[in-house]
Coordinates of C-alpha atoms and ligand atoms in Angstrom, one line a residue:
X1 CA -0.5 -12.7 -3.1
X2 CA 0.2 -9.3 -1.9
X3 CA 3.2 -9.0 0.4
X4 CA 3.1 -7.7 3.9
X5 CA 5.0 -4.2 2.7
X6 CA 1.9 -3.5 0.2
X7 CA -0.5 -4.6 2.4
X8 CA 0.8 -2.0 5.0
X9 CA 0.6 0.4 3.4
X10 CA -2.7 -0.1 1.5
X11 CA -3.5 -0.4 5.7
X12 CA -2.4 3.0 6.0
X13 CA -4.5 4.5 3.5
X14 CA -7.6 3.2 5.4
X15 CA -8.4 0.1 3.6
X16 CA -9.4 -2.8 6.4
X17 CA -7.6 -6.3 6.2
X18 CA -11.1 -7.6 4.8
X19 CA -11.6 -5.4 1.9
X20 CA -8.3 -6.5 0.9
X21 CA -8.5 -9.8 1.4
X22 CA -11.8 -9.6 -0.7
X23 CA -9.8 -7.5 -3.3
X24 CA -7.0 -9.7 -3.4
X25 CA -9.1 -12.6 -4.2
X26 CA -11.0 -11.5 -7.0
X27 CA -8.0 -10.2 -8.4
X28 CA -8.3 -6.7 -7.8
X29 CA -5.2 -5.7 -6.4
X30 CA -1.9 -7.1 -8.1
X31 CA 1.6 -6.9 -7.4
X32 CA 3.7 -6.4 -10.3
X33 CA 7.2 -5.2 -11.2
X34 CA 8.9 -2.8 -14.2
X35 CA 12.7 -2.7 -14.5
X36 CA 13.1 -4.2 -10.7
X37 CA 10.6 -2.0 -9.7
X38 CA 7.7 -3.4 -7.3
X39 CA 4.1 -2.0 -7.5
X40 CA 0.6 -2.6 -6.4
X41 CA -1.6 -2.3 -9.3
X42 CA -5.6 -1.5 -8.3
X43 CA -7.4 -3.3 -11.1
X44 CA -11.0 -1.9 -9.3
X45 CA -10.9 0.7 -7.1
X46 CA -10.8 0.5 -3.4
X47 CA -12.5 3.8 -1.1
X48 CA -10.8 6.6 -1.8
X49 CA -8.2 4.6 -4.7
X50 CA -9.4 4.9 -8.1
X51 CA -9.4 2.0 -11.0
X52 CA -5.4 2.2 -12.0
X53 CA -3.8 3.4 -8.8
X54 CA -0.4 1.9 -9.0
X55 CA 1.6 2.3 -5.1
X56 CA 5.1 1.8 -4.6
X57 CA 5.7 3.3 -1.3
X58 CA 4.1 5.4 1.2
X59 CA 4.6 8.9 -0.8
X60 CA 4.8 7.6 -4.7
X61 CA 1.0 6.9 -4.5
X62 CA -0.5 7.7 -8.0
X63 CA -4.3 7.9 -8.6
X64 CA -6.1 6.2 -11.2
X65 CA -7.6 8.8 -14.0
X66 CA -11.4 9.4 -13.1
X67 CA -13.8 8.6 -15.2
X68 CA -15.4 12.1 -16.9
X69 CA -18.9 12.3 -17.2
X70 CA -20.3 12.6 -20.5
X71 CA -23.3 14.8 -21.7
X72 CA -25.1 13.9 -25.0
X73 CA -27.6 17.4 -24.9
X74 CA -25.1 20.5 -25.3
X75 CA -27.1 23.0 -23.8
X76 CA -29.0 21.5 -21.2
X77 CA -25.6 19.4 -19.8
X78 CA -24.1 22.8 -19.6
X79 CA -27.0 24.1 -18.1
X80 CA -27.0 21.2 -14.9
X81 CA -23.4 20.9 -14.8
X82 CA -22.1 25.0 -15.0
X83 CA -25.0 26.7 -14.0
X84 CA -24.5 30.2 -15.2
X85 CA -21.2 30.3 -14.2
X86 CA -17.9 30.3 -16.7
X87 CA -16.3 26.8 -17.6
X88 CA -12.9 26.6 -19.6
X89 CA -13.6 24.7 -22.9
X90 CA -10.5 22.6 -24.2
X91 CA -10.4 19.7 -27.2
X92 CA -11.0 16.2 -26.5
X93 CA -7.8 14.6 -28.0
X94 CA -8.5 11.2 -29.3
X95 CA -5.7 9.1 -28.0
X96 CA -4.6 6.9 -25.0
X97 CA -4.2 8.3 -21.6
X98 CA -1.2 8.4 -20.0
X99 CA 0.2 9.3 -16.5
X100 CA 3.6 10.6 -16.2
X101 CA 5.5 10.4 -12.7
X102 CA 8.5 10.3 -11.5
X103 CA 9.7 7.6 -9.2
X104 CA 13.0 7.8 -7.4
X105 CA 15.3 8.6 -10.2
X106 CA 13.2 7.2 -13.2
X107 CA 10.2 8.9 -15.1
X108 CA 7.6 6.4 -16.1
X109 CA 4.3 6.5 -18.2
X110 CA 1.1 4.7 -16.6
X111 CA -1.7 3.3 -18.9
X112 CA -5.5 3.8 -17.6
X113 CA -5.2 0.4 -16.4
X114 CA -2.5 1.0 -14.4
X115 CA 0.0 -1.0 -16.3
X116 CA 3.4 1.0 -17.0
X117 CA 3.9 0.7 -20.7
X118 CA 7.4 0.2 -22.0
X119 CA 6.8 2.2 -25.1
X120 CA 5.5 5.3 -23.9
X121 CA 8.2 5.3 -21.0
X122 CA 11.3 4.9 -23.2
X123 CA 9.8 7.7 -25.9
X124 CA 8.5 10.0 -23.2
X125 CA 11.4 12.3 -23.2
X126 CA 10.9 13.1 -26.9
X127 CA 7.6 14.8 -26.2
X128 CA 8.4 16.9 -22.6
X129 CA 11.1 18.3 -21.1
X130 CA 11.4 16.5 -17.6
X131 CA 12.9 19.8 -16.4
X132 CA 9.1 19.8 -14.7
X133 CA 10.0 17.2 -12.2
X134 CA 12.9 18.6 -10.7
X135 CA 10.8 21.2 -9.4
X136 CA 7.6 19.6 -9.0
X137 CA 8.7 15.3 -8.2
X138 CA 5.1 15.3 -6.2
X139 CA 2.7 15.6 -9.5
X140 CA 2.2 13.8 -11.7
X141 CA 1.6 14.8 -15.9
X142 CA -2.2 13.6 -17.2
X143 CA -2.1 14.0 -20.9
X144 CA -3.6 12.3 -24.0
X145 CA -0.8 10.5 -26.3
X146 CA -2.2 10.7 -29.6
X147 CA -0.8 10.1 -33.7
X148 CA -0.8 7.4 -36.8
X149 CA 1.7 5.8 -34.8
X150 CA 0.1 4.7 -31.6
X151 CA 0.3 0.9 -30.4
X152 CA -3.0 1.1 -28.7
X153 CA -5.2 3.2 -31.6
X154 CA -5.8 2.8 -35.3
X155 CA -5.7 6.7 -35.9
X156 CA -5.3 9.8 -34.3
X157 CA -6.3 13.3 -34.5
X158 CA -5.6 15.0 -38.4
X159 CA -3.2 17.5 -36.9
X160 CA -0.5 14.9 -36.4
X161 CA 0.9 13.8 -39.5
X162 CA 3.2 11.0 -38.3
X163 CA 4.4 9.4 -35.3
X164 CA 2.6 10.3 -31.6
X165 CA 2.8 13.4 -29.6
X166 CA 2.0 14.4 -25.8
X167 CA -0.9 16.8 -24.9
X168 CA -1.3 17.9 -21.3
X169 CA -4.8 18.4 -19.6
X170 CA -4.8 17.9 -16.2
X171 CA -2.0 18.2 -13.3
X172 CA -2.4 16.2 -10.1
X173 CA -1.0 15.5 -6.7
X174 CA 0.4 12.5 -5.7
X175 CA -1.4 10.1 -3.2
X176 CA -4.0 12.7 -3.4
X177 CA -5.1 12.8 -7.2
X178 CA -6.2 16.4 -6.7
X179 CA -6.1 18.3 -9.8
X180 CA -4.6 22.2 -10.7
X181 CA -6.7 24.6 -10.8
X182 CA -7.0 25.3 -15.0
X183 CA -4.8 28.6 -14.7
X184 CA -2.1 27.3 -12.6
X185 CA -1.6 24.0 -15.3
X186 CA -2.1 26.4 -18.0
X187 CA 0.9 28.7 -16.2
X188 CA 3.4 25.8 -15.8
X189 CA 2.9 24.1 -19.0
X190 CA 4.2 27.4 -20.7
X191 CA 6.8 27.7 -17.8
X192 CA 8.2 24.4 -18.6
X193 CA 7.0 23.9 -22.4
X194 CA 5.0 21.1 -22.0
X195 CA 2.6 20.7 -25.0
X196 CA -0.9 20.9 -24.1
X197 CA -4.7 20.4 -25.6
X198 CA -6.1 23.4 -27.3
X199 CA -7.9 25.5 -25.4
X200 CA -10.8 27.3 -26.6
X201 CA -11.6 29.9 -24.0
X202 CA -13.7 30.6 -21.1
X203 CA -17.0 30.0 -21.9
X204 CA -20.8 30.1 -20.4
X205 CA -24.2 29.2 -21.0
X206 CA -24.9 32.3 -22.6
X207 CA -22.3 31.4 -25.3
X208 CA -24.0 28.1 -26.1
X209 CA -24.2 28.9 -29.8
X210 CA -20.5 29.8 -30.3
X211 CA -20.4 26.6 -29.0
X212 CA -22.7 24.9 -31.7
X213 CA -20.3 26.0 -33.9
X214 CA -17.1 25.1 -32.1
X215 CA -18.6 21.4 -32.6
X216 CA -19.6 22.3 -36.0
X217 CA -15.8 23.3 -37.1
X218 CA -14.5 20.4 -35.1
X219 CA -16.9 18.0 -36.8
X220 CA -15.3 19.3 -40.0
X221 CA -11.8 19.1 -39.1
X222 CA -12.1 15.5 -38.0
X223 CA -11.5 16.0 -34.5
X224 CA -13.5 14.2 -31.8
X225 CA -14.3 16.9 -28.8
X226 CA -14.6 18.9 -25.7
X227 CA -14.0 18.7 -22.6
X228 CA -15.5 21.2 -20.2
X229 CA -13.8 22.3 -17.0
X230 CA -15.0 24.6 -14.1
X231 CA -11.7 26.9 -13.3
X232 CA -11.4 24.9 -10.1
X233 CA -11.0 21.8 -11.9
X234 CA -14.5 20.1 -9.5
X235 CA -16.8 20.0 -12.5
X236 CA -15.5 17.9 -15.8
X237 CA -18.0 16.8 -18.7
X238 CA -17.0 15.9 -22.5
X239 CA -19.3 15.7 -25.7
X240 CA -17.7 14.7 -28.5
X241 CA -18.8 15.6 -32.0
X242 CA -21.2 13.6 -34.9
X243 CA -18.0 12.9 -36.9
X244 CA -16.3 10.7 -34.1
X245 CA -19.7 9.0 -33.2
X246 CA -19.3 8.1 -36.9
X247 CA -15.9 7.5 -37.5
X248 CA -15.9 5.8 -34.1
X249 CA -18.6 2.8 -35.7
X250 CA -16.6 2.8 -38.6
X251 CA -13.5 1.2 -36.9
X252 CA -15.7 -0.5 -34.5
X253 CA -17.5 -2.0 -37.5
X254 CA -14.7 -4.1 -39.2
X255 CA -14.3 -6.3 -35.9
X256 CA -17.8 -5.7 -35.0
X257 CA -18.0 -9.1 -33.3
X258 CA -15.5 -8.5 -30.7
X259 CA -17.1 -5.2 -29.6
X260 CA -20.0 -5.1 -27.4
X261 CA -23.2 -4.1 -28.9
X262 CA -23.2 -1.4 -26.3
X263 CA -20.1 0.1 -28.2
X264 CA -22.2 0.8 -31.6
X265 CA -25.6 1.5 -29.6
X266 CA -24.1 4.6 -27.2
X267 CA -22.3 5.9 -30.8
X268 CA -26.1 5.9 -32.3
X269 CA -27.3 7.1 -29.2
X270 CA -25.3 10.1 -29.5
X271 CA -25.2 10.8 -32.6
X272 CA -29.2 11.0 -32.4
X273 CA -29.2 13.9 -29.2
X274 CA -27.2 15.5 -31.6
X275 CA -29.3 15.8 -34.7
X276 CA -32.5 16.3 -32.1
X277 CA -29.9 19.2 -30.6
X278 CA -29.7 21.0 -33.5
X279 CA -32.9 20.1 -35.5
X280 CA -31.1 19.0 -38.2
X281 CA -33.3 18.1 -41.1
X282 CA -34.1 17.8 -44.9
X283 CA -30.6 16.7 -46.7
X284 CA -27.9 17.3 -43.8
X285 CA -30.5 14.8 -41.8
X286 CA -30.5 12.3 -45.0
X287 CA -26.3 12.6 -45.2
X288 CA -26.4 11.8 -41.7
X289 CA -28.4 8.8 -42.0
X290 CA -26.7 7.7 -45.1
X291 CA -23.1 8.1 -43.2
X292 CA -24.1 6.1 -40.4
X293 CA -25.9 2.8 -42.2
X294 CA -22.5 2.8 -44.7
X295 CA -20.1 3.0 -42.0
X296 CA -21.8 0.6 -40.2
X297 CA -22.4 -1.8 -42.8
X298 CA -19.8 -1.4 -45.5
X299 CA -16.2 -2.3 -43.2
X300 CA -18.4 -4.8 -41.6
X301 CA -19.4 -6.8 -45.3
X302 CA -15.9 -6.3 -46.1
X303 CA -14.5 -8.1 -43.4
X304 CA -17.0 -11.3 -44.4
X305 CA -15.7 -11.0 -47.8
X306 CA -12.0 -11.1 -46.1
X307 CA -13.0 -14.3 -44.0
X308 CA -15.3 -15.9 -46.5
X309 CA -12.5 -15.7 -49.4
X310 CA -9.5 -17.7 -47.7
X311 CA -7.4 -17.7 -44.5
X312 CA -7.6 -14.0 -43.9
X313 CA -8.2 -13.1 -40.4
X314 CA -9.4 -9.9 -38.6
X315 CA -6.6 -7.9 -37.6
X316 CA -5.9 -4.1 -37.2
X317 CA -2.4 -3.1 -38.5
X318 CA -0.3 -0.7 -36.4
X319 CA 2.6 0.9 -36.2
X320 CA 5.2 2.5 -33.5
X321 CA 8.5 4.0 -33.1
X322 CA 10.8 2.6 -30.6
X323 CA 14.5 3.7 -29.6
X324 CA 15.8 0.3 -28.9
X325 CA 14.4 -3.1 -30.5
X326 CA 13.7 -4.4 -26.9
X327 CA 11.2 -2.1 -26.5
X328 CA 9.5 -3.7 -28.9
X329 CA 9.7 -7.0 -27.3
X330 CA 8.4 -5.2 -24.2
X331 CA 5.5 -4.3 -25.9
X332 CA 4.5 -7.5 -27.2
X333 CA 5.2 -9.3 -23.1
X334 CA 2.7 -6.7 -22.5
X335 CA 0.2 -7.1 -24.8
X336 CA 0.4 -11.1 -24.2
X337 CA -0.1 -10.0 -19.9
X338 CA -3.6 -8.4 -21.6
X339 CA -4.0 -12.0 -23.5
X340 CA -4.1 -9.7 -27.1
X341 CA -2.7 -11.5 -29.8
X342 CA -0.2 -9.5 -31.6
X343 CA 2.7 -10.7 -35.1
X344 CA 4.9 -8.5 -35.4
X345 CA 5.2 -8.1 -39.4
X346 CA 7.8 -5.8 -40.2
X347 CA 10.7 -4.1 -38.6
X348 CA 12.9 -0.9 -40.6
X349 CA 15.4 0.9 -39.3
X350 CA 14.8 5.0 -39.9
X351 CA 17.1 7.7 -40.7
X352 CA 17.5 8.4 -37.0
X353 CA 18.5 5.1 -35.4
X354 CA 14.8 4.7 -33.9
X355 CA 13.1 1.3 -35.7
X356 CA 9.6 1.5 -37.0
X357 CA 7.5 -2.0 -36.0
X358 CA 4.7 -2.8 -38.0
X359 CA 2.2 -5.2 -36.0
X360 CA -1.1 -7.1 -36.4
X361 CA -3.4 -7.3 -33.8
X362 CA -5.5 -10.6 -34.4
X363 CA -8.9 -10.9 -33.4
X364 CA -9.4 -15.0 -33.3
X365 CA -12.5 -14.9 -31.6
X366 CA -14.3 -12.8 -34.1
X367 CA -12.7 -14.3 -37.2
X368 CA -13.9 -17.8 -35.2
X369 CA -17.8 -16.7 -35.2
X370 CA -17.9 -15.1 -38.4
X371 CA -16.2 -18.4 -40.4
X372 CA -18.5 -20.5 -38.7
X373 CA -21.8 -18.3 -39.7
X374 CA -20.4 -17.8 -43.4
X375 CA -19.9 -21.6 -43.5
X376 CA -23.4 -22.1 -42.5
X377 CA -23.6 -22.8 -38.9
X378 CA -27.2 -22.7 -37.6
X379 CA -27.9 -21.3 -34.0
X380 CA -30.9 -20.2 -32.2
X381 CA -30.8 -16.4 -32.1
Ligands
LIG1 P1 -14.3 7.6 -19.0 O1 -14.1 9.0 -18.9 O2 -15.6 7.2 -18.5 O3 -13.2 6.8 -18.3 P2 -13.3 6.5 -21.5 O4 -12.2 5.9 -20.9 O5 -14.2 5.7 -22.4 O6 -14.3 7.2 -20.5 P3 -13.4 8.8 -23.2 O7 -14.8 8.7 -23.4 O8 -12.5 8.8 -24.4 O9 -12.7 7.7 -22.3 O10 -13.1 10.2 -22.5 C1 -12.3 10.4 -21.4 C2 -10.8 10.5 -21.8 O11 -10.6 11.5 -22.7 C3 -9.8 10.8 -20.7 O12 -9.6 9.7 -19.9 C4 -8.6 11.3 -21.4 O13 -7.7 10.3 -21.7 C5 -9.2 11.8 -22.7 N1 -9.0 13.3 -23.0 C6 -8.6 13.8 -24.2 N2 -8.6 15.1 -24.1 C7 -8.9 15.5 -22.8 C8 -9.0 16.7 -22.1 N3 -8.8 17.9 -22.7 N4 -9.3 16.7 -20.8 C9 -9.6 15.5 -20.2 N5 -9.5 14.3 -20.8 C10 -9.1 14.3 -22.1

């Protein structure tokens, strides 16, 4: 149940007492708490209130991240969404999203979901300076948290050799969720020395084939993107490159039953615009095609050999590090609230007081289905 206080407010915003009675009963809208903190989490979004709006009073309203539109055809994506006008290019960083606010007195870190997570709040101040709220408590930080040593992701980008760092791309408003302009983010990110994406320049149409080969030297370096920005911050799209459509199947692969096909079918999908895109043929085409049937196939057979040979279950192995042990224990309360199923396997105290936590994340389901078919079970298909 929502109380009265929440629903007020969400009143206030425009929503009528029927669309949140019709929220509230689907589960759309739940009130939850952090550290004595209430909030009203939006688990679907709600007129103007995007997925992953979290409200705690009339003014700390923060937006959900939008969704960015993707394009798949370089050139003619740049053609319907910029026109012939100039769009800042800056790298896709391939971590978890995170919102940064401050409430009252206390800076906390917001998932996509909406969620705050206890392990990026306690680290945040190791990435940023929180000089930036004092000055600015109405915006809120968008960034990308990204390294080895992410609870959410398997990897992260090559440039970050161990534990997770912050990358900034987009400022909002609160209870607005309008973004900076590029240049003004840009200007206070140096001002306050808040680590941001790359950025690769101010580009246009005319400079698609500097562009070719932006993808072509991020392909090589293992990274996973673009995103393109009009200066005014109204038009977003991404394209990411060939090597994380590939790399992306190749983690997918090893718990391939617990993905939906969709998952491996849009990583095919665009990986095939891609080789159309820039008629790639002969050998590079054969490489291509060789790359994409072995990452698909070969973590997937492994993971049968795992299952099939003893008690071995499908798990992904992370690793984090926390200031205090109860963050931990945090993390693992929150991962149970999204019903994952995490051991934690090893704990070590490092040189600087922090611990390092090794955890599994077991996928039951999938080991489930994949014992039963290598033990012979017969279904209709
Ligand atoms: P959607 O955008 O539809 O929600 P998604 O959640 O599956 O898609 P991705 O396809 O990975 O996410 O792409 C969008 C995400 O990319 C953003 O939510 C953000 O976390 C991340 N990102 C990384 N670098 C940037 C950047 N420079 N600008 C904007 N977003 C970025």
């Amino acid at each position: 149940m929502v109380s009265s206080y929440f629903k007020g407010i969400l009143l206030n915003l425009g929503l009528d007492e029927e669309r949140i009675e019709v929220l509230e009963n689907k589960g759309g809208i739940v009130e939850d708490e952090f550290e004595g903190m209430r909030y009203l989490r939006l688990k679907d979004s709600a007129r103007s209130l995007r997925r992953g709006t979290v409200v705690f009073d009339e003014h700390n309203i923060i937006l959900g991240f939008p969704h960015i539109k993707r394009v798949v055809q370089l050139e003619n994506g740049i053609r319907r969404a910029f026109k012939r006008k100039p769009f800042y290019v800056e790298e896709k960083v391939d971590g978890y999203n995170v919102r940064v606010a401050k409430i009252g007195e206390k800076i906390l870190v917001f998932t996509r979901g909406g969620f705050v997570c206890p392990f990026t709040t306690e680290r945040i101040e190791d990435f940023i300076t929180l000089d930036f709220f004092k000055d600015y408590p109405n915006m809120v930080l968008c960034g990308e948290m990204a390294g080895p040593e992410s609870p959410y992701l398997v990897e992260g980008p090559p440039y970050v050799k161990e534990d997770i760092q912050f990358f900034l791309f987009d400022i909002q408003e609160k209870k607005t969720g309008r973004s900076l302009p590029v240049e003004e983010r840009l200007k206070l990110a140096e001002e306050y020395g808040i680590p941001s994406v790359e950025v690769f320049g101010l580009y246009d149409l005319s400079r698609i084939d500097e562009l070719h080969a932006l993808i072509d030297r991020l392909t090589k370096e293992k990274r996973e993107g673009i995103v393109m920005k009009s200066p005014d911050m109204k038009k977003i799209v991404k394209y990411v490159t060939p090597y994380a459509n590939i790399n992306d199947i190749k983690i997918g692969a090893r718990i391939f039953f617990d993905l939906p096909h969709g998952y491996f079918m849009q990583r095919i999908k665009r990986l095939a615009f891609y080789l159309a895109e820039r008629k790639i043929r002969g050998e590079e085409f054969d490489e291509y095609a060789r790359a994409l049937g072995k990452v698909l196939l070969e973590p997937f057979v492994e993971s049968i050999w795992d299952i099939s040979s003893g008690d071995d279950e499908i798990a992904e192995l992370f690793t984090v590090r926390v200031k205090k042990l109860e963050t931990a224990h945090k993390m693992v309360t929150h991962f149970e609230r999204l019903r994952l199923k995490i051991h934690i396997d090893d704990i070590e105290v490092l040189d600087n007081g922090y611990w390092r936590i090794t955890f599994k994340r077991v996928y039951p389901d999938a080991t489930k289905e994949m014992r039963e078919l290598w033990n012979g079970h017969a279904f209709v298909d």
